[in-house]
């Protein structure tokens, strides 16, 4: 099975690891794997394919999947994030590393939303 390349952050290539939420067949909340880190990805604009990406620990993934932390809190507990504005190709994406205090809160899931596995 071929890995699906999703993003390039600096010298790290991020491959789709696990789709958590789809919208019309497009992953909008998912986990990617880089060389050494896991990344949590949230699509903030489904028409233009813009994303917020944070590094996430295995412990945070576990807590997210077992409803011990909300989708919003797992993102906000990180110190920084990447904002991705998709280009026509991955190499043409606009990638900006930002401090978490710059995040647009209206793009995040509501405070009460926990990730729930489908039965």
Rosetta silent file (secondary structure, phi, psi, omega in degrees, C-alpha in Angstrom):
SEQUENCE: XXXXXXXXXXXXXXXXXXXXXXXXXXXXXXXXXXXXXXXXXXXXXXXXXXXXXXXXXXXXXXXXXXXXXXXXXXXXXXXXXXXXXXXXXXXXXXXXXXXXXXXXXXXXXXXXXXXXXXX
SCORE:     score description
SCORE:     0.000 S_00000001
   1 L     0.000  126.948  179.666    0.000    0.000    0.000 S_00000001
   2 L   -77.341  141.321  174.994    1.428    3.368   -1.045 S_00000001
   3 L   -78.391  144.317  179.016    1.603    6.142    1.504 S_00000001
   4 L   -97.675  112.931  176.656   -0.301    9.300    0.622 S_00000001
   5 E   -71.359  127.224 -178.532    1.895   12.400    0.879 S_00000001
   6 E  -108.780  -42.527 -174.105   -0.161   15.245    2.342 S_00000001
   7 E  -149.524  162.147  169.398    2.226   18.052    3.273 S_00000001
   8 E  -125.287  122.472  176.560    5.839   19.139    3.463 S_00000001
   9 E  -118.016  111.697 -174.998    6.933   21.020    6.569 S_00000001
  10 L    54.901 -118.326 -179.406   10.529   22.200    6.304 S_00000001
  11 L  -100.886   12.009 -177.183   12.446   19.008    5.509 S_00000001
  12 E  -106.397  131.496  174.616    9.741   16.634    6.780 S_00000001
  13 E   -97.789  129.968 -178.561    7.225   14.904    4.549 S_00000001
  14 E  -104.585  125.472 -179.139    3.896   14.185    6.226 S_00000001
  15 E  -111.864  143.984  178.560    1.973   11.110    5.139 S_00000001
  16 E   -59.400  126.297  178.539   -1.637   10.290    5.936 S_00000001
  17 E  -108.050  -49.435 -177.804   -1.719    7.909    8.889 S_00000001
  18 E  -152.129  124.009  173.970   -5.357    7.890   10.062 S_00000001
  19 E   -84.813  127.010  179.467   -8.438    9.772    8.891 S_00000001
  20 E   -98.733  -39.987 -179.839  -10.628   10.690   11.852 S_00000001
  21 E  -138.517  130.688  174.537  -13.339   12.764   10.143 S_00000001
  22 E  -109.424  151.807  170.856  -14.331   12.947    6.460 S_00000001
  23 E  -136.177  115.455 -176.880  -16.564   15.492    4.755 S_00000001
  24 L    52.466   40.526  177.664  -17.762   14.552    1.270 S_00000001
  25 L    80.127    3.247  179.969  -14.906   12.065    1.008 S_00000001
  26 E  -107.842  126.113  175.359  -12.258   14.617    2.006 S_00000001
  27 E   -63.093  127.881  178.586  -10.337   14.132    5.266 S_00000001
  28 E  -118.211  -13.114  175.638  -10.945   17.207    7.420 S_00000001
  29 E  -145.389  111.617 -171.633   -9.566   15.976   10.758 S_00000001
  30 E  -155.658  168.957 -178.981   -6.746   13.481   10.510 S_00000001
  31 E  -112.408  134.354  174.237   -3.360   12.297   11.702 S_00000001
  32 E  -116.332  157.755  177.137   -0.200   12.391    9.619 S_00000001
  33 E  -121.073  128.866  173.774    3.158   10.803   10.321 S_00000001
  34 L   -99.800 -157.025  179.126    6.464   12.473    9.563 S_00000001
  35 L   -60.652  -47.198 -175.336    9.970   11.093   10.036 S_00000001
  36 L  -129.877  -14.778 -173.025    9.733   11.051   13.816 S_00000001
  37 L  -115.973  157.706  167.721    6.593   12.942   14.832 S_00000001
  38 E  -100.414  149.230 -178.993    2.844   12.597   14.546 S_00000001
  39 E  -129.967  138.599  174.461    0.833   15.588   13.381 S_00000001
  40 E  -101.571  131.564 -174.205   -2.830   16.427   13.885 S_00000001
  41 E  -121.264  132.348  175.488   -4.422   18.166   10.918 S_00000001
  42 E  -123.538  123.419  174.814   -7.627   20.202   10.816 S_00000001
  43 E   -77.945  123.972 -178.211   -9.057   21.460    7.533 S_00000001
  44 E  -102.641  -10.481  179.333  -10.237   25.034    8.102 S_00000001
  45 E  -152.239  102.868 -176.313  -11.525   25.706    4.572 S_00000001
  46 L   -72.112  -20.335  179.635  -12.892   22.808    2.510 S_00000001
  47 L   -81.695  -38.962 -177.620  -13.215   24.887   -0.672 S_00000001
  48 L  -104.844   -1.175  179.115   -9.636   26.200   -0.728 S_00000001
  49 L    55.750   62.039  175.021   -8.060   23.336    1.231 S_00000001
  50 E  -105.945  146.226 -171.061   -6.508   25.332    4.034 S_00000001
  51 E  -138.665  157.078  167.203   -5.263   23.574    7.150 S_00000001
  52 E  -115.511  132.787 -179.152   -3.982   23.955   10.689 S_00000001
  53 E  -129.765  133.610  174.734   -1.327   21.406   11.694 S_00000001
  54 E  -128.817  150.440  170.105    0.142   20.725   15.139 S_00000001
  55 E   -73.442  138.348 -178.022    2.660   18.197   16.389 S_00000001
  56 E  -133.075  139.156  179.319    0.858   15.742   18.640 S_00000001
  57 L   -81.114  160.585  176.184    2.222   13.197   21.094 S_00000001
  58 H   -61.144  -37.118  177.989    1.144    9.564   21.149 S_00000001
  59 H   -62.461  -42.776  178.038   -0.315   10.252   24.603 S_00000001
  60 H   -66.839  -36.134  175.886   -2.436   13.113   23.231 S_00000001
  61 H   -61.568  -46.350  178.725   -3.616   10.897   20.362 S_00000001
  62 H   -57.793  -48.964 -178.861   -4.669    8.283   22.906 S_00000001
  63 H   -63.073  -37.407  177.167   -6.498   10.893   25.015 S_00000001
  64 H   -64.797  -47.808 -176.641   -8.226   12.294   21.931 S_00000001
  65 H   -69.899  -22.047  179.926   -9.350    8.868   20.709 S_00000001
  66 L  -106.345   20.218  173.673  -10.590    7.882   24.177 S_00000001
  67 L    56.546   37.634  176.487  -12.531   11.102   24.762 S_00000001
  68 L   -98.334   -9.651  178.111  -10.296   12.344   27.567 S_00000001
  69 L  -147.651  144.371 -179.534   -9.593   15.642   25.782 S_00000001
  70 L   -76.339  162.676  178.623  -11.669   17.683   23.350 S_00000001
  71 H   -60.703  -38.981 -179.269  -10.691   18.203   19.730 S_00000001
  72 H   -70.003  -45.756 -176.815  -10.157   21.909   20.421 S_00000001
  73 H   -65.299  -34.905 -179.623   -8.075   21.460   23.578 S_00000001
  74 H   -66.376  -29.987  175.853   -5.718   18.957   21.973 S_00000001
  75 H   -75.877  -48.306 -173.895   -4.901   21.592   19.338 S_00000001
  76 H   -70.269  -17.872  179.876   -4.659   24.537   21.749 S_00000001
  77 L   -74.691   -9.462  178.249   -2.329   22.770   24.194 S_00000001
  78 L   -82.848  157.837 -177.246    0.444   23.021   21.610 S_00000001
  79 L   -86.584  -24.873 -177.849    2.747   26.075   21.553 S_00000001
  80 E  -149.073  166.574  178.944    2.732   26.582   17.795 S_00000001
  81 E  -148.208  163.150  173.417    1.035   25.475   14.633 S_00000001
  82 E  -105.908  135.889  171.947    1.503   25.547   10.905 S_00000001
  83 E  -102.375  125.519 -178.617   -1.004   27.283    8.700 S_00000001
  84 E  -115.183  122.803  171.707   -1.162   25.681    5.262 S_00000001
  85 E  -108.302  111.287 -171.827   -2.726   27.432    2.285 S_00000001
  86 L   -66.807  138.669  172.224   -2.860   24.788   -0.427 S_00000001
  87 L  -100.756 -173.269  178.602   -1.318   25.386   -3.807 S_00000001
  88 L   -66.247  -26.694  177.197   -1.936   23.438   -7.008 S_00000001
  89 L  -136.470  160.430 -178.015    0.751   20.984   -5.876 S_00000001
  90 H   -56.521  -39.518  179.903    2.226   20.184   -2.457 S_00000001
  91 H   -66.335  -14.102 -179.881    5.451   22.014   -3.338 S_00000001
  92 H  -102.870    5.840  175.512    3.382   25.152   -3.997 S_00000001
  93 L   -63.749  146.593  171.585    1.630   25.186   -0.606 S_00000001
  94 E   -95.012  116.158 -174.974    2.136   28.304    1.505 S_00000001
  95 E  -114.988  122.407 -179.065    3.406   27.070    4.873 S_00000001
  96 E  -129.772  122.975  174.884    3.614   29.459    7.833 S_00000001
  97 E   -84.386  128.882 -176.488    4.700   28.531   11.356 S_00000001
  98 E  -132.390  156.919  173.025    2.763   30.589   13.905 S_00000001
  99 E   -74.972  146.379 -177.773    2.470   30.964   17.651 S_00000001
 100 H   -61.063  -24.429  178.825   -0.696   29.457   19.083 S_00000001
 101 H   -71.784   -4.755  177.490   -1.785   32.898   20.319 S_00000001
 102 H   -96.114   -2.875 -172.431   -2.256   33.868   16.634 S_00000001
 103 L   -69.011  145.207  175.739   -4.820   31.146   15.897 S_00000001
 104 L   -85.433  103.848 -175.198   -8.274   32.032   14.620 S_00000001
 105 H   -61.597  -24.722 -179.015  -10.524   30.443   17.252 S_00000001
 106 H   -69.608  -16.277  178.670  -13.526   30.502   14.917 S_00000001
 107 H   -85.006  -11.870 -175.045  -11.827   27.828   12.770 S_00000001
 108 L   -89.675  157.233  174.230  -11.584   25.370   15.651 S_00000001
 109 L   -60.817  157.972  178.495  -14.159   22.812   16.776 S_00000001
 110 L   -64.741  157.005 -176.907  -16.457   23.926   19.578 S_00000001
 111 L   -55.115  -34.644 -172.475  -15.264   23.475   23.167 S_00000001
 112 L   -87.360   -1.680 -175.127  -17.637   20.580   23.866 S_00000001
 113 L   -83.243  119.648  172.560  -16.719   18.416   20.839 S_00000001
 114 L  -105.744  148.688  173.758  -14.977   15.158   21.585 S_00000001
 115 L   -72.811  136.465  178.858  -13.818   12.808   18.890 S_00000001
 116 L  -127.953  126.311  176.329  -16.041    9.724   18.797 S_00000001
 117 L   -66.102  142.586  176.545  -15.180    6.474   17.061 S_00000001
 118 L   -75.794  138.524  179.368  -17.845    5.199   14.717 S_00000001
 119 L   -67.468    0.000    0.000  -19.478    1.968   15.954 S_00000001
